[in-house]
Each structure stands twice: as structure tokens, then as C-alpha cells.
Coordinates of C-alpha atoms and ligand atoms in Angstrom, one line a residue:
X1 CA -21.1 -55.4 46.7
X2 CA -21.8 -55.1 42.6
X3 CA -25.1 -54.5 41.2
X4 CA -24.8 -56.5 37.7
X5 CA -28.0 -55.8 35.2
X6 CA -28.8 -58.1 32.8
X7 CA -26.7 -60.7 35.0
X8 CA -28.2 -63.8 34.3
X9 CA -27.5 -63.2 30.8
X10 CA -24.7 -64.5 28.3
X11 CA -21.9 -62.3 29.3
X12 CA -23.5 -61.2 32.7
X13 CA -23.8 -64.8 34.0
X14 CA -20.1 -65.8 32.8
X15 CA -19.0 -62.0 34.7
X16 CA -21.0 -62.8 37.9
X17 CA -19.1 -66.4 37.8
X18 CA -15.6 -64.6 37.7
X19 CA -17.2 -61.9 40.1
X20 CA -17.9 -64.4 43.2
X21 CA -14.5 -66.2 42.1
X22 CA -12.7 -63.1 43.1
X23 CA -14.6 -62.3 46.3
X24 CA -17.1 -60.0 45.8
X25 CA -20.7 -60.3 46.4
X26 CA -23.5 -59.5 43.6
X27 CA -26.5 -58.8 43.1
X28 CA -28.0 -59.4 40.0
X29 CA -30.9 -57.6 38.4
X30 CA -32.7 -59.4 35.5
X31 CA -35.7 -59.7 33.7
X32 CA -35.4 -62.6 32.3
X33 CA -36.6 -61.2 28.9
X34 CA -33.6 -63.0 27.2
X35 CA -32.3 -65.3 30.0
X36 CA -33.3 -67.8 32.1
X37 CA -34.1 -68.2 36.2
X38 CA -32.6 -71.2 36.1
X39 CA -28.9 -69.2 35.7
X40 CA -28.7 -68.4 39.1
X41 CA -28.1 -71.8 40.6
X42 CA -25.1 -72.3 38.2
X43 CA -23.7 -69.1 38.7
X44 CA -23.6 -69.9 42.1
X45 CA -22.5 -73.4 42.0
X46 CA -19.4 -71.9 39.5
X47 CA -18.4 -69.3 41.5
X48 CA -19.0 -71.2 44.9
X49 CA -20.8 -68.2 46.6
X50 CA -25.0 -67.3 46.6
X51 CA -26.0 -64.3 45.3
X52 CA -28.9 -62.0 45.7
X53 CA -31.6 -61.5 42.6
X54 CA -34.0 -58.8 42.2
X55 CA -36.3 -59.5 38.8
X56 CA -37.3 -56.6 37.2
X57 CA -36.5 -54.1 34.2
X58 CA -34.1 -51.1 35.1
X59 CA -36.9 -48.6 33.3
X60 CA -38.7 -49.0 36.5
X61 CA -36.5 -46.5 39.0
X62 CA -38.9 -48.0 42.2
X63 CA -36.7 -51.2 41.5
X64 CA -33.5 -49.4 41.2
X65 CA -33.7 -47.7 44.6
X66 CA -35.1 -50.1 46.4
X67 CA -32.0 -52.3 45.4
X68 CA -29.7 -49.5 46.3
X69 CA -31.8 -48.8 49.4
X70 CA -31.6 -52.3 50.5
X71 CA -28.0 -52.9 49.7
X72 CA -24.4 -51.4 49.8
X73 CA -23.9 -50.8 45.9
X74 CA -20.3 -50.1 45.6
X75 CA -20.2 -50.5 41.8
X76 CA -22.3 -51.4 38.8
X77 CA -21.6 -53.1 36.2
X78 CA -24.4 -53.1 33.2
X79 CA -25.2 -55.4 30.7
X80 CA -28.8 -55.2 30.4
X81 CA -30.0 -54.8 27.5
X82 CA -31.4 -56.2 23.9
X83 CA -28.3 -57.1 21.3
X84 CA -30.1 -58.4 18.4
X85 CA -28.7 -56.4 15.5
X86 CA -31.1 -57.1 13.1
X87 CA -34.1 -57.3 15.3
X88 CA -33.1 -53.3 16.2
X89 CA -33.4 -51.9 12.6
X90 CA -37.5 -53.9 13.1
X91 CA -37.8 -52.8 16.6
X92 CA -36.2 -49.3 17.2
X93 CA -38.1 -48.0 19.9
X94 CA -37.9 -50.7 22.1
X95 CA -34.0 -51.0 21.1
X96 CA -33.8 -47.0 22.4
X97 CA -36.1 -47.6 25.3
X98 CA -34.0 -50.7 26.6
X99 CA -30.1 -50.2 25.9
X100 CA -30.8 -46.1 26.7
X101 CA -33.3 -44.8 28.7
X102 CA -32.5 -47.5 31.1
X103 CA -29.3 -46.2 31.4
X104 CA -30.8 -42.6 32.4
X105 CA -32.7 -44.6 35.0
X106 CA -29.8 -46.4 36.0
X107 CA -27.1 -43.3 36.3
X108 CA -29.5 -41.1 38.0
X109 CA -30.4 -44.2 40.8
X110 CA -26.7 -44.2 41.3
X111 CA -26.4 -40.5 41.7
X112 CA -29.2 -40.4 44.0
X113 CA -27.2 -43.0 46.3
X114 CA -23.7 -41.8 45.7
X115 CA -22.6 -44.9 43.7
X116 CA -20.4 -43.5 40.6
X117 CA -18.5 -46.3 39.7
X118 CA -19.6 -48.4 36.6
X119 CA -18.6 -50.8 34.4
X120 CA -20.3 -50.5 30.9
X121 CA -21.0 -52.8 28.2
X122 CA -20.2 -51.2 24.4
X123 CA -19.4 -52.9 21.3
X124 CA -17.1 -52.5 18.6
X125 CA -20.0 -51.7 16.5
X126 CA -19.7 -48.5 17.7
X127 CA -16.5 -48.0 15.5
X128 CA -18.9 -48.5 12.1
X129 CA -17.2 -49.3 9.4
X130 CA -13.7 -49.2 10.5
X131 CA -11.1 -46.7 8.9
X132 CA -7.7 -49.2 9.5
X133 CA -7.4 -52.8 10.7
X134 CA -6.7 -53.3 13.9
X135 CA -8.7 -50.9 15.8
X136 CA -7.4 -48.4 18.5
X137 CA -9.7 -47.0 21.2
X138 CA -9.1 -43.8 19.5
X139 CA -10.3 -44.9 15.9
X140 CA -13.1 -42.8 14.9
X141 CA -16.4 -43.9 16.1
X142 CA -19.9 -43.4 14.6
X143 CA -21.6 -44.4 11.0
X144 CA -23.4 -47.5 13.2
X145 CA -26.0 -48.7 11.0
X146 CA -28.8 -50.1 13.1
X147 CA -30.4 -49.2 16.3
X148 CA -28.7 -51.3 18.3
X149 CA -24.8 -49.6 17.5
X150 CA -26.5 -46.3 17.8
X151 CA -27.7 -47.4 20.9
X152 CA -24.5 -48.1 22.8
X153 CA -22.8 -45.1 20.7
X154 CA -25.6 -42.8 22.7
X155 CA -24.8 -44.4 25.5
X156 CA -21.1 -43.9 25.4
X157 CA -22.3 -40.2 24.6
X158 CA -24.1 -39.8 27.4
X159 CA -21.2 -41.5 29.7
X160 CA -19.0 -39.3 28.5
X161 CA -21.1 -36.1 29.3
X162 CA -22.1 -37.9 32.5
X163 CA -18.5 -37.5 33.9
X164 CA -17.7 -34.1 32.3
X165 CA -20.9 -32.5 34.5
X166 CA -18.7 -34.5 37.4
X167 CA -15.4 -36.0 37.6
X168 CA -16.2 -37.6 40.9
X169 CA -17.5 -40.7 38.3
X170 CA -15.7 -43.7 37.7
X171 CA -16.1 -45.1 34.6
X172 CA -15.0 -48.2 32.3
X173 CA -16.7 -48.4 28.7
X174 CA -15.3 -51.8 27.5
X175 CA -16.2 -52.2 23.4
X176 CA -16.3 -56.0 23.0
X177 CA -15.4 -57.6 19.9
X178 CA -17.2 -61.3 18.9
X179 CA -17.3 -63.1 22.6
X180 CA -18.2 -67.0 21.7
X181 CA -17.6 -69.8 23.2
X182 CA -19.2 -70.9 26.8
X183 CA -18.2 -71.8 30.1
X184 CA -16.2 -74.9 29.8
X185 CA -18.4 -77.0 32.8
X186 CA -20.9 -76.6 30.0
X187 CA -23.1 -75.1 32.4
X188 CA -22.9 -71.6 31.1
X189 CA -23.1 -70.7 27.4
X190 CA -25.3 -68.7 24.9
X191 CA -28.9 -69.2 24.1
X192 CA -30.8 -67.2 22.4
X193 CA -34.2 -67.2 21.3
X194 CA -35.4 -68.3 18.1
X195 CA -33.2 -69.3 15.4
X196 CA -29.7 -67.5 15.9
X197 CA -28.3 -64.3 14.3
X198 CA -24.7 -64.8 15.3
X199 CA -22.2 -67.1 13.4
X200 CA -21.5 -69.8 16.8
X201 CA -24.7 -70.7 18.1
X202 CA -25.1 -71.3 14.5
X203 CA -22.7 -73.3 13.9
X204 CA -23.4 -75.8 16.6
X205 CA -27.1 -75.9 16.1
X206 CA -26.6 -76.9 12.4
X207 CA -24.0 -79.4 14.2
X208 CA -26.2 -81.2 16.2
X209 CA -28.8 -81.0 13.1
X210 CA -31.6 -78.3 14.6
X211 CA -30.9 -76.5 11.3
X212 CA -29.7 -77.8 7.6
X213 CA -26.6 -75.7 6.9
X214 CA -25.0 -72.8 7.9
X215 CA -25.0 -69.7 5.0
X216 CA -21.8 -68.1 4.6
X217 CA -22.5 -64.4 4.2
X218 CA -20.3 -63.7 1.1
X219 CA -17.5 -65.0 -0.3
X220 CA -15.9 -61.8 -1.9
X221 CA -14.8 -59.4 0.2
X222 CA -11.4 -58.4 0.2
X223 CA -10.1 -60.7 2.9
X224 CA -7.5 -63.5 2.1
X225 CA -10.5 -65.7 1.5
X226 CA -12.9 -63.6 1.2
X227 CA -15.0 -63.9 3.9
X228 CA -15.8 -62.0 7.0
X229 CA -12.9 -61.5 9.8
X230 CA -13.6 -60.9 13.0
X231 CA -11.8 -61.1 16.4
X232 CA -13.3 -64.1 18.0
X233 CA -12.9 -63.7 22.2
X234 CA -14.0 -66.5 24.5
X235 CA -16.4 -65.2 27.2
X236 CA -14.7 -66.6 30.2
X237 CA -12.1 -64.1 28.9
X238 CA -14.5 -61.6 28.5
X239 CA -15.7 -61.9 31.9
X240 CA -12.0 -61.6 33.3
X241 CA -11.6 -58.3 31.8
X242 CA -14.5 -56.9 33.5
X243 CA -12.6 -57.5 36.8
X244 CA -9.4 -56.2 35.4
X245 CA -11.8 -52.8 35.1
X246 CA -13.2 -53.0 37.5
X247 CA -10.1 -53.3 39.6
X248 CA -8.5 -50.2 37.7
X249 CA -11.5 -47.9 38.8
X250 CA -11.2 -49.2 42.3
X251 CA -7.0 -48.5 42.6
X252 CA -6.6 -45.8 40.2
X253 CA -7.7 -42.6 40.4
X254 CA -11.2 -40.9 38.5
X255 CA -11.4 -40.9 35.2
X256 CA -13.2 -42.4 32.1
X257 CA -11.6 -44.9 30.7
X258 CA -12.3 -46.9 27.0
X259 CA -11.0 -50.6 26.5
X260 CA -11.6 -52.8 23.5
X261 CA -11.8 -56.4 24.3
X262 CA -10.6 -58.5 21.8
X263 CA -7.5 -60.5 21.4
X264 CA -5.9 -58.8 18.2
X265 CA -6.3 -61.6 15.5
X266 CA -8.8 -61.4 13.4
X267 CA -10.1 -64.9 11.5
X268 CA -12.5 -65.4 8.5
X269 CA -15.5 -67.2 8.8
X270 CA -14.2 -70.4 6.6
X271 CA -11.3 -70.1 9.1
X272 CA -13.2 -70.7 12.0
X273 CA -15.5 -73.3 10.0
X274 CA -12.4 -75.3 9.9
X275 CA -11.3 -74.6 13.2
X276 CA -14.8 -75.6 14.7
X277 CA -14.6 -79.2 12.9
X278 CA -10.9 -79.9 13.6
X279 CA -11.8 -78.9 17.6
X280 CA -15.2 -81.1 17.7
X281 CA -14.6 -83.6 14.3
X282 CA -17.9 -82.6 13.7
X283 CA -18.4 -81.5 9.9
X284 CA -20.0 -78.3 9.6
X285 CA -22.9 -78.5 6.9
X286 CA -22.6 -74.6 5.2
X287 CA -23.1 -73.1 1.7
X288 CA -22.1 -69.8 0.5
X289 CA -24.7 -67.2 0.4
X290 CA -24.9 -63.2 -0.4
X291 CA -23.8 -60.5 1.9
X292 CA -25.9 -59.5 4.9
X293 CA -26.9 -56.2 4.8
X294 CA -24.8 -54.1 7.2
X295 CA -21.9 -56.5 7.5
X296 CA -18.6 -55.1 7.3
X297 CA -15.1 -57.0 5.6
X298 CA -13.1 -56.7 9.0
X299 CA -13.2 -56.1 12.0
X300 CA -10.7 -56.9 14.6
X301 CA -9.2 -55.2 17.8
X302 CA -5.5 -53.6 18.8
X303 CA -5.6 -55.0 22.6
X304 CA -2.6 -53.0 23.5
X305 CA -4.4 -50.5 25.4
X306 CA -6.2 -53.1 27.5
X307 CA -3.1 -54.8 28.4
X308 CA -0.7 -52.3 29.2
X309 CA -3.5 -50.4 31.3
X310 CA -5.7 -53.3 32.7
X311 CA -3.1 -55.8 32.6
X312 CA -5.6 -58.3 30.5
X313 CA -4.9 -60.8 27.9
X314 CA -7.2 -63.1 26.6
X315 CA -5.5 -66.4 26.8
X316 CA -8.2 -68.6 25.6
X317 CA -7.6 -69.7 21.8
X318 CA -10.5 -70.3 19.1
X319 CA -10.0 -74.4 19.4
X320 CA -11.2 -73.6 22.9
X321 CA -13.9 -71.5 21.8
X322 CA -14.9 -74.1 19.7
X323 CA -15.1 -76.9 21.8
X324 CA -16.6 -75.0 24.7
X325 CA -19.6 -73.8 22.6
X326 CA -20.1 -77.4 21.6
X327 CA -20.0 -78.9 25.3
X328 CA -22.3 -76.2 26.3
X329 CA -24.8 -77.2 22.9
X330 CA -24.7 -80.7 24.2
X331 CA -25.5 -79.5 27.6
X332 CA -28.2 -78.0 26.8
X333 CA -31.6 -79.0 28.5
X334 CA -29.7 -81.3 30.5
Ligands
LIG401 N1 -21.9 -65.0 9.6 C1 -22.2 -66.0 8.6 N2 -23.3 -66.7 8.7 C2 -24.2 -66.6 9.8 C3 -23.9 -65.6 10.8 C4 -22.8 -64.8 10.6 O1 -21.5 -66.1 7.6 O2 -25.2 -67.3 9.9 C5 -20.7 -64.2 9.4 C6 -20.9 -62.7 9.4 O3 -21.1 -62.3 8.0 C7 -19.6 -62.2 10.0 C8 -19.2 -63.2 11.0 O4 -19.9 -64.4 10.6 O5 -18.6 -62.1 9.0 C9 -19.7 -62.9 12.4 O6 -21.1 -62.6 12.5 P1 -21.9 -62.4 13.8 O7 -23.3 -62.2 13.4 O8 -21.6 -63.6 14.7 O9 -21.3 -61.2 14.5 P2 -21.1 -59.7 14.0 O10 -19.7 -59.5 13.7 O11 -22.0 -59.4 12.9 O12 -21.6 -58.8 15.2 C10 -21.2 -59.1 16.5 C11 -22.3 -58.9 17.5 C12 -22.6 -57.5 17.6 C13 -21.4 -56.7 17.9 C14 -20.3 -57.0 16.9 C15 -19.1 -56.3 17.3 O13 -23.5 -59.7 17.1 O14 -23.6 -57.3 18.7 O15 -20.1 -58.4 16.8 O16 -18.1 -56.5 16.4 F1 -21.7 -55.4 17.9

């Protein structure tokens, strides 16, 4: 059985999906402080399976028990927590207090019940400003520059001391790149509160005219056009290389292990403009607008470690990223 915090969430839910798919059973703990109840019923009617939800915030370590008390944990994997960028340089405390000392609670509930094996969700933010394009799992990391990279930094921090006071820990700290895209039942997708920070949900709300025109965050970096690359990875993909971890830490033997998850090609953000309107003929409204703060030129992953170790490829290109983003937009409320 997997415990999955933050499960009904964006990558959680589209994990869970891929989780029941391959036979396991979950539990999901939520607090539906960024997600909706109404998740469940189409996680299980994707994966084909029920699973069991406990609502709550992993803070409280009453919760935490009683799910290991009530269940047979044999692995966690975690996504809980907040993953606004620039709500974290406004919010810090609650950005430390949700993506770490949850974790504290979490590790030391699994300690207490002799469950070492997790599955962690990091980001490539972690690697700051990146030294050399693509990026190896042994680039440099640190120089984050809000709360919420320092956050998962400290977390990988304390992961890593976690399972030098005790090698009996399994461990799998996958750094994500940009997961978009949606389940393509249009069932599953991302919704965030409020107006969006990140470049798809963006996209498709100015698409479906819930906002004028999309601003291009600078035009003159020193990309082939300019602006931003990143390495764009559909979440059903995503999902599938939490199993692939999860499966190493259940064959191989003890160890921490660091995976980035990306698919190693990096596109600009008039790149995947275009791409979006030749996948959905929808035009995209945008202008071009200064910099944001804290934004780096490129970013994009080396997945050979991934595959040689994990045996995981995404396979999913960005015309389906696009068009499964904009099913899931049109799904919405539906
Ligand atoms: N962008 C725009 N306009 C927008 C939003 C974004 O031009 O309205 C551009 C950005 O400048 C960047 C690209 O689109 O070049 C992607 O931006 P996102 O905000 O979608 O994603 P980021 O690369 O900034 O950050 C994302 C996640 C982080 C994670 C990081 C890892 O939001 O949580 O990827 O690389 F840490």
C-alpha cells in the first residue's frame, strides 16, 4: 500500500492514476488547500480501483500515525506541498512550515512505523541558475532565489542526512522540470487558484478568453529567439516515472538516489506559443513584456541518468501537451 500526500493534487492525482494502473493500492492524504474532493472519483474511475482518503495537513503527526496505524504503509510518496514561486518570496513562513516541517513530521511518522521508503518531489529549481545546459543530477545545486527552491533544496538536505544517520532508508528525490499538459480523458489537469503563475494554464485561459493576452516575459535573453527555454514534460509522463522509482527502490538495493525528470529538449516560449496554436488552431493572444524577476534564460534536463537507471523516457511530445491542456481547459466545470 502507498501513502501519497498532496494526492489529489496536479501531479499527485495524475501519480495515483498510474499508481492503481499498476496494481497498488493508495491512500491519499490531502488537504484540499490547493485541490479539490471532487479528484478522488476520477482518480478512481482512471485507474479503475477505489482508494482510501484521509483529509488533513501532514503538520498534524495525530494524522500521520493514525494512517500508518490504520494501514500497511509500505512506501510514501510526497507531494504535498505549496509550489507558488512567487507567492513564497510574500509568504515565507508558511512556504517553510508547509514544503519542510511537514516533511520532519512525515520522516519521523515513518520511522516510528518502520516505513523507509520514499518517493520525493524536488524541482529543478533547486539547480539555481544553472552553470551548463543540459543539466546532470550532479550540476551544482543551490543559489535558489525564493522560498519555495530553498524549500525543496532544505528538503533534499535534510533527505540526504536522513539516510547518512541510516542507510536502512530508501530513497528517490526526483527534480522535475516544467510538467504541463493534463490527463488526456480531460478529467485530470491543472487548476490553480486565482489567475495563473505558470506559462500553460495561461495560455489556455487567455484561449478560451478568461484573460486578454498572454505577456511574454522578455524577449532578449540569449536564446535563439530570445525567450525563455525550458524542458516542457507532460504529467502523465511525469506520473510514470514515479513508478519507475518507485520500482528501483523496491528491486534494488538501499541507497539514495537523484533523478531529473525532463525529456532533454529544451523549447522557448514563442516555440511553444506556436506549437500550442498549430496543436489546438486556436491563436494565442500574447505581447511581449519585461523579464520576471527570478527567471533564468535556460533551463533544460540531461535525462540520461533516469533512463539508463530507471529505464524511463518520456514519450509524450509538446503537440500532446498542448492539446491535452486544452481538452482538460474545456473540461473544466463539466
Ligand atoms: N512565462 C511567460 N509568461 C507567463 C508565464 C511564464 O512568458 O505568463 C515564461 C517564463 O518566463 C519562462 C517560461 O514561460 O520562460 C516557463 O515559466 P513557468 O512560470 O511556467 O515555469 P518556471 O520555469 O518559471 O518554473 C517552473 C515551476 C517551478 C519549478 C521550475 C523548475 O513553476 O515550480 O519550473 O524548472 F521549480
Amino acid at each position: 500500500m502507498i501513502l501519497v500526500t498532496g494526492g489529489c493534487g496536479y501531479i499527485g492525482s495524475h501519480t495515483c492514476v498510474e499508481l492503481l494502473k499498476n496494481e497498488y493500492d493508495v491512500v491519499i492524504l490531502d488537504d484540499f488547500s490547493n485541490s479539490q474532493k471532487e479528484v478522488v472519483e476520477k482518480i478512481e474511475k482512471l485507474g479503475g480501483k477505489k482508494v482510501k482518503l484521509y483529509e488533513g495537513n501532514m503538520i498534524d503527526s495525530s494524522i500521520l500515525n493514525r494512517i500508518f496505524e490504520e494501514n500497511r504503509i509500505d512506501a510514501v510518496i510526497d507531494f504535498a506541498a505549496y509550489k507558488a514561486v512567487g507567492e513564497s518570496v510574500i509568504k515565507p513562513i508558511e512556504y517553510y512550515k508547509n514544503n519542510v516541517a511537514t516533511v520532519l513530521e512525515l520522516i519521523e511518522a515513518m520511522k516510528k512505523h518502520n516505513c523507509k521508503r520514499l518517493v520525493f518531489s524536488s524541482s529543478a529549481t533547486v539547480y539555481g541558475t544553472p552553470s551548463y545546459v543540459p543539466i546532470t543530477e550532479d550540476s551544482k545545486i543551490g543559489g535558489t532565489t525564493n522560498p519555495y527552491g530553498t524549500s525543496k533544496l532544505f528538503v533534499e538536505q535534510i533527505l540526504n542526512d536522513l539516510y547518512k544517520s541510516d542507510e536502512e532508508w530508501d530513497i528517490a528525490i526526483l527534480r522535475y522540470f516544467n510538467p504541463i499538459g493534463a490527463h488526456e480523458s480531460g478529467l485530470l489537469g491543472e487548476r490553480p487558484n486565482g489567475i495563473p503563475a505558470n506559462i500553460m494554464p495561461y495560455i489556455t485561459k487567455v484561449c478560451k478568453g478568461e484573460l486578454e493576452c498572454l505577456n511574454v516575459f522578455g524577449d532578449d535573453y540569449d536564446t535563439p529567439d530570445g525567450t525563455g527555454v525550458r524542458d516542457y514534460i507532460h504529467v502523465v509522463d511525469l506520473a510514470i516515472g514515479h513508478i519507475k522509482a518507485l520500482e528501483k527502490l523496491e528491486k534494488e538495493k538501499k541507497g539514495l538516489f537523484v533523478y531529473n525528470l525532463g525529456t532533454g529538449q529544451g523549447y522557448s516560449v514563442l516555440e511553444l506559443i506556436k506549437a500550442f496554436e498549430c496543436a489546438t488552431l486556436k491563436k494565442v493572444n500574447y505581447k511581449i513584456a519585461p523579464r520576471r524577476d527570478g527567471d533564468i534564460a535556460e533551463c533544460y534536463s540531461d535525462p540520461t541518468k533516469a533512463k539508463e537507471e530507471l529505464g524511463f523516457v518520456a514519450s509524450k511530445s509538446l503537440e500532446d501537451m498542448c492539446k491535452d491542456a486544452w481538452n482538460f481547459e474545456n473540461n473544466i466545470n463539466k
